[in-house]
Amino acid sequence: MAKKKANVFTPGLKVSPETVVTKERRLPIPGQLLVDKGAKVASKDIIARTELPGKVQMSNVANVLSLLPGEVPDAMIKKDGDKVEKGEVIAEKRSFFGLFRGIAKSPMDGTIEAVSRITGQVTVRGTPTPVEVAAYLDGDVVEVFPNEGVLVRTKATFIQGIFGLAGERHGELRLLSSSPDQPLKEDDIPDDVEGQIIVAGSYTDQAAFRRAMECGANGVVVAGMDYSDIKDILGYEVGVAVTGNEPLSTTLIVTEGFGHIDMAHATFDLLAKNAGRVASINGATQIRAGVIRPEIVISLEDQVTDEEAEKAEEVVGIDAGSLVRVIRVPNFGRLGRVVELPPELTVLPTESKARVLTIEFIDDGQKFTLPRANVERIEER
Amino acid sequence: MGTKDFANIRSVLATDCGSTTTKAILIEKVGEEYRLVTRGEAPTTVEAPFEDVTKGVLNAIKEVEELRGRKFLSDDGEKILTPQDGDVGADVYISTSSAGGGLQMMVAGVVHAMTAESAARAALGAGSIVMDTLASNDHRLPHEKIETIRHLRPDMILLAGGVDGGTIKHVVELAELLASANPRPRLGIAYKLPIIYAGNKAAREAVAEQLEDKSDLTMVENLRPELERENLGPARDKIHDLFMEHVMQQAPGYNKLMAWTDAPIMPTPGAVGKLIEHAAKLNNINVVGVDIGGATTDVFSVFDGIFNRTVSANLGMSYSMSNVLASAGMENILRWVPMDLDEPELRNRIGNKMIRPTTIPAELEELKVEQALAREALRLAFQQHKEFAVSLKGVQKQRTISDAFSQDVGGETLVDMMSLDLIIGSGGVLSHAPRRSQSMRMMIDSFLPEGVTRIAVDSIFMMPHLGVLSEVNEHAAVEVFDRDCLIYLGTCVAPIGRGKAGKEVMKITLSMPDGRSVEKTMLFGELALIDLPLGQPARARIEPRRGWDIGEGPGNPLECDIHGGVVGVILDTRGRRPMHIPEDHKERVEKLNAWSRVVDEYPDIDSPEKMAAGQ
């Protein structure tokens, strides 16, 4: 057969004991940077700060005082830029030689921002909300974006999940399952997991996740969960996989998919090895253009060399010998090694034509041919 | 962009930069005709690590080069060679784009059902996704609206409101809201957000006062100058211009791409809409087109010359598959699944497709489930379209005494299934279904055509390319559309009515082009297929039974020409308004399999013997 060209690009989830992780840390609107290029930062350090303009309320003073909009500016007691408190009189109208007085009050604490002579509306802006961005990783600031943010780089153990809920958290990894095929039940969770990140094995259900939340765990990492449990936890169906802002006190990271699936050995072993160490996790998932996967980052103490930083950017394809995971039924979740990648299109049982590959399962050595689109590479470095 | 003699082009290279794949096609003049010659594709490279859309474009064209065996790229592979010189290069290069999530807009108008709706129509017609429609009367408090504007971060805002000479106050109120929110654009926090004002011209000065300093404000003609009339053209054109100038400028590599193209880059749905509108006008027919993608489903319609487009942003076959389940409900999906399936297991499978959207069905059962979901995604997208494609609301009509009881206030859907001539389907699940009969069934089951309706699919998803080509050479676009793009699947004949099992619904007599006569009597709840290839139509006499309507009123016969296609003529007497599917699980599965067998839909139920054996 002709040279088996690895012209296959099925990005797998990264599971790496030692790699270079870089993160852009940006403010939502321009603000002040608190660190310089070259600074060493810890995950909880605040690296940039800004103030989001306060909420806005409008009061139709023309209607309240029965004035024409054009008369409102003259009726104002408070002017643009004046600070006001909720209920404070901001405009008044005197009539009948000053005997009758109508007043308009501020709807909230804040500052008068605008008075319109066309609509008669007065805009009051509330106090600004401070926004701070933390470093998220223990590492070095390798680049700064003036007024916006920085790039933090670290050498770390890095594990990507497939789906997650809720945002950035930190905590000590706590192993509660003894093997990658062991599920985590409600009763398996002790009381003292507050602030920790629970590592489970193959599967957990909503009862166990709720218990983790009640006990104050910062995160739960597990191979599989039922899709209907996710719905019950959130109270709504996740229609589109764009997550990260769920109001949950515990971040969830699912490493393999929905249903009962064993955790990949590489993932489990790495988590087990790092039990007791502090990890940064983020459940944010975005499966659209510009995929974001949930992640677990455990910073290492070594410095990153330039060579290592470059190597981290390499994209690895699938070739004969690659370790892959089946990511669709049949045989969903099973691991195998690629034995053949025929270049020609093959007719599937559905009668569709697709590029396929043949793998040999790790557990029983059986061979199985399936569409290339239905496997993902497991990185072994 | 140079000046070119677009009338005499010999070859066209066109690309469509989608969010995941960049597709290139090559059209050449073969004799006197323009024909599709070949196509190539490559992953889109807008995201890291490449962050330059032109890389994907060059890769896709490289594939065309290899397949065609002639050169289109410079020696270093970094440039497209135009115009054609001998055997090298193409005369014209054009492109569409929906990469990076396409064009995302927010629109605003005074009255939700009037100017705000017109603004939404203008934005959708230009190919954008409408993230939210603000209106003075949308029941949200001002601060809630401001929070929404801030939160959504659109690429552009279209502000309408007030007919000319109408309200100024309400329009300025909206401008004040926008000014207070001071929205930031989605891409790049440093530049000013483009806002188009297309409302009451008397309010322009006051609107400018509010927004000039805080945004990049442009004024165009009022899109609803009178209640009775929309004028969407100027706003639509301005959206296209700003899409090029602002949004595209922010996307990685687009500056380079814009310099390469011989016509402005169009948003993909804008180009598809243009082509469908054009096809309908040219043949003077009513058309419904659909493009079902992984994340979104676009529906286009032209009825009596009025064009409408809707985009169902979260109905699609991969990224949005779970949302199809959430929107349609498990029960509606299961009614199309011809087998026993464990419900939690099905939920997990759908969830897994959402998180691993590039996987494909490897087994027949999986394919059937995907096609069941496609039916519901199409049905819901079409339902949304019917609710949006309505006559202008708020229009005063002259009435006679007979109208006095009809309570007609405008806002009726323009989509009239009985007068619909052609349905065109596009997108992976329809264009690439292993059997064409599957595509035809999916479209019939979801759109429920009434009377006599032709059905076609876009052979390889080339409508975007042809849409932008129609901007430079309409003749070439139409020629390729007819000859290579559209694959006519056949015609669906479906009378309206309800009935009981076993009762006669209609008799059809077809005088075939070869002189034969085919006669068929249809009972309630049946599907039947008559083989009729594309070419000469057959003459049909359709005689509906009492209470059934094929377009001439209940019980009245219809004589017409019926066109064939690669599937043929499907007779559908399962009823309309509603279509009847048995509720009992066992009976329903039997029916679904029987219908599939009739149209030769799946390999495992080709023969009745297999069915009897329970396979």
XYZ file of C-alpha atoms in Angstrom, chain B residues 202-443:
242
model
C -37.183 64.406 11.192
C -35.436 62.785 14.168
C -32.008 62.587 12.532
C -30.521 65.614 14.219
C -31.647 64.585 17.674
C -30.447 61.018 17.133
C -27.070 62.322 15.950
C -26.783 64.444 19.057
C -27.140 61.326 21.198
C -25.015 58.887 19.268
C -22.500 60.721 17.122
C -19.728 60.831 19.711
C -20.308 57.383 21.144
C -20.627 55.326 17.975
C -19.836 55.238 14.301
C -23.213 56.552 13.175
C -24.525 56.387 9.590
C -27.873 57.637 8.339
C -29.874 56.023 5.545
C -33.411 56.451 4.238
C -36.244 55.468 6.545
C -36.914 51.735 6.183
C -40.611 52.243 6.939
C -41.374 55.708 5.494
C -45.110 54.998 5.612
C -47.050 52.375 7.513
C -48.124 50.850 4.219
C -44.663 50.646 2.735
C -41.283 49.224 3.601
C -38.100 50.516 2.002
C -35.536 47.979 3.149
C -33.051 48.339 0.275
C -30.941 51.269 1.547
C -30.601 49.817 5.067
C -29.742 46.373 3.652
C -27.081 47.843 1.358
C -25.579 49.863 4.174
C -25.399 46.728 6.343
C -23.425 45.025 3.556
C -21.053 47.995 3.285
C -20.439 48.139 7.010
C -20.028 44.368 7.145
C -17.123 44.813 4.729
C -15.699 47.945 6.297
C -15.975 47.105 9.964
C -16.719 43.496 10.767
C -14.541 41.985 8.081
C -11.678 44.327 8.911
C -11.593 42.864 12.392
C -11.528 39.238 11.256
C -8.031 37.804 10.791
C -6.798 37.853 7.201
C -9.877 39.488 5.709
C -8.038 42.623 4.617
C -5.938 40.436 2.373
C -8.956 38.468 1.160
C -10.895 41.636 0.340
C -8.022 42.833 -1.816
C -8.129 39.561 -3.773
C -11.827 39.442 -4.603
C -13.372 40.980 -7.710
C -16.655 41.776 -5.956
C -17.416 42.646 -2.322
C -17.445 39.671 0.048
C -21.023 38.832 1.007
C -22.313 37.245 4.203
C -23.146 33.635 3.218
C -26.901 33.775 3.923
C -27.151 37.096 2.093
C -25.729 35.425 -0.997
C -28.002 32.380 -0.738
C -31.038 34.665 -0.322
C -30.070 36.673 -3.346
C -29.933 33.552 -5.476
C -33.258 32.168 -4.270
C -34.937 35.541 -4.793
C -33.469 35.683 -8.239
C -34.569 32.158 -9.169
C -38.124 32.880 -8.020
C -38.353 36.106 -9.984
C -36.860 34.643 -13.123
C -39.344 31.764 -13.286
C -42.180 33.712 -11.682
C -42.741 31.048 -9.043
C -43.146 30.853 -5.271
C -40.120 29.272 -3.613
C -39.120 28.135 -0.130
C -35.422 27.464 0.440
C -33.735 26.039 3.498
C -30.125 25.698 4.510
C -29.679 23.469 7.525
C -26.228 23.684 9.047
C -24.543 22.445 12.194
C -25.411 25.458 14.280
C -28.166 27.345 12.470
C -30.951 26.842 9.978
C -31.818 29.556 7.468
C -35.189 29.629 5.758
C -35.868 31.780 2.714
C -39.161 32.332 0.953
C -40.437 34.243 -2.021
C -44.219 34.491 -2.306
C -45.705 36.766 -4.963
C -42.328 38.435 -5.302
C -41.945 39.229 -1.587
C -38.693 37.912 -0.184
C -38.236 36.931 3.443
C -35.453 35.277 5.335
C -35.264 33.972 8.860
C -32.428 32.393 10.723
C -33.052 29.988 13.538
C -29.772 30.551 15.313
C -29.974 27.525 17.553
C -31.501 24.860 15.356
C -28.899 22.720 13.665
C -27.533 19.243 13.261
C -24.421 19.281 15.431
C -23.613 22.227 17.689
C -27.314 22.901 18.173
C -28.619 19.337 18.199
C -29.438 19.392 21.888
C -31.390 22.548 21.334
C -33.498 20.756 18.723
C -34.326 18.253 21.443
C -35.047 21.049 23.937
C -37.246 22.968 21.482
C -39.117 20.088 19.876
C -39.423 17.817 22.900
C -38.589 14.127 23.026
C -42.076 13.093 21.978
C -41.912 14.953 18.692
C -38.522 13.487 17.855
C -39.559 9.954 18.734
C -42.525 10.128 16.373
C -40.013 9.909 13.486
C -37.840 7.140 14.956
C -38.821 3.782 13.416
C -37.532 1.575 16.248
C -37.489 1.095 20.007
C -35.056 3.390 21.742
C -34.233 3.913 25.379
C -35.002 7.586 26.077
C -32.140 8.449 28.508
C -29.743 6.709 26.149
C -31.040 8.821 23.254
C -30.560 11.959 25.347
C -26.961 11.009 26.054
C -26.333 10.327 22.374
C -27.708 13.731 21.421
C -25.624 15.398 24.139
C -22.533 13.584 22.897
C -23.130 14.782 19.341
C -23.361 18.345 20.649
C -20.019 18.126 22.437
C -18.358 16.221 19.591
C -20.065 17.841 16.624
C -17.815 16.483 13.883
C -18.724 12.823 14.406
C -20.888 11.093 11.804
C -23.417 8.259 12.054
C -21.616 4.984 11.430
C -24.678 2.771 11.727
C -28.048 2.866 10.057
C -29.911 3.258 13.336
C -27.839 6.379 14.096
C -28.574 7.794 10.657
C -32.301 7.319 11.216
C -32.090 9.139 14.540
C -30.212 12.030 12.943
C -32.768 12.259 10.178
C -35.566 12.232 12.765
C -33.892 15.185 14.474
C -33.438 16.910 11.125
C -37.182 16.655 10.473
C -37.906 18.433 13.742
C -35.183 21.070 13.228
C -36.601 21.817 9.771
C -40.171 21.846 11.041
C -39.378 24.293 13.834
C -37.288 26.569 11.606
C -40.093 26.656 9.052
C -42.656 27.366 11.743
C -40.571 30.326 12.903
C -40.311 31.488 9.324
C -44.075 31.342 8.782
C -44.605 33.420 11.910
C -42.141 36.038 10.715
C -42.902 36.208 6.987
C -46.118 38.147 7.367
C -47.862 41.011 5.650
C -47.160 44.468 7.074
C -48.905 45.081 10.350
C -50.604 48.330 11.206
C -51.729 48.914 7.641
C -55.172 50.386 7.191
C -57.137 48.570 4.568
C -60.250 49.510 2.680
C -62.926 47.124 3.707
C -66.239 46.095 2.395
C -69.069 44.939 4.596
C -68.091 41.332 3.936
C -64.665 41.976 5.477
C -66.132 43.423 8.615
C -66.313 40.034 10.320
C -62.898 38.757 9.310
C -60.942 40.810 11.888
C -58.129 41.145 9.386
C -55.525 43.593 10.698
C -52.489 42.569 8.681
C -49.797 40.241 9.957
C -51.082 37.121 8.174
C -48.344 34.770 7.042
C -47.322 35.154 3.438
C -46.365 31.489 3.281
C -49.200 29.801 1.418
C -48.346 26.126 1.063
C -50.937 25.532 -1.639
C -49.431 28.162 -3.930
C -45.850 27.056 -3.226
C -44.164 25.810 -6.418
C -40.719 24.690 -5.316
C -38.858 23.712 -2.139
C -35.048 23.811 -2.273
C -33.051 22.095 0.447
C -29.414 22.638 1.241
C -26.947 21.772 4.004
C -25.153 18.547 4.920
C -28.060 16.429 6.171
C -30.061 17.143 2.987
C -27.324 17.539 0.345
C -25.270 14.573 1.558
C -27.963 12.104 2.629
C -26.868 8.661 1.354
C -30.109 8.269 -0.648
C -31.894 11.161 -2.331
C -35.235 9.670 -1.272
C -34.196 10.399 2.331
C -33.783 14.110 1.539
C -37.133 14.215 -0.209
C -38.879 12.487 2.690
C -37.270 14.795 5.250
C -38.455 17.866 3.342
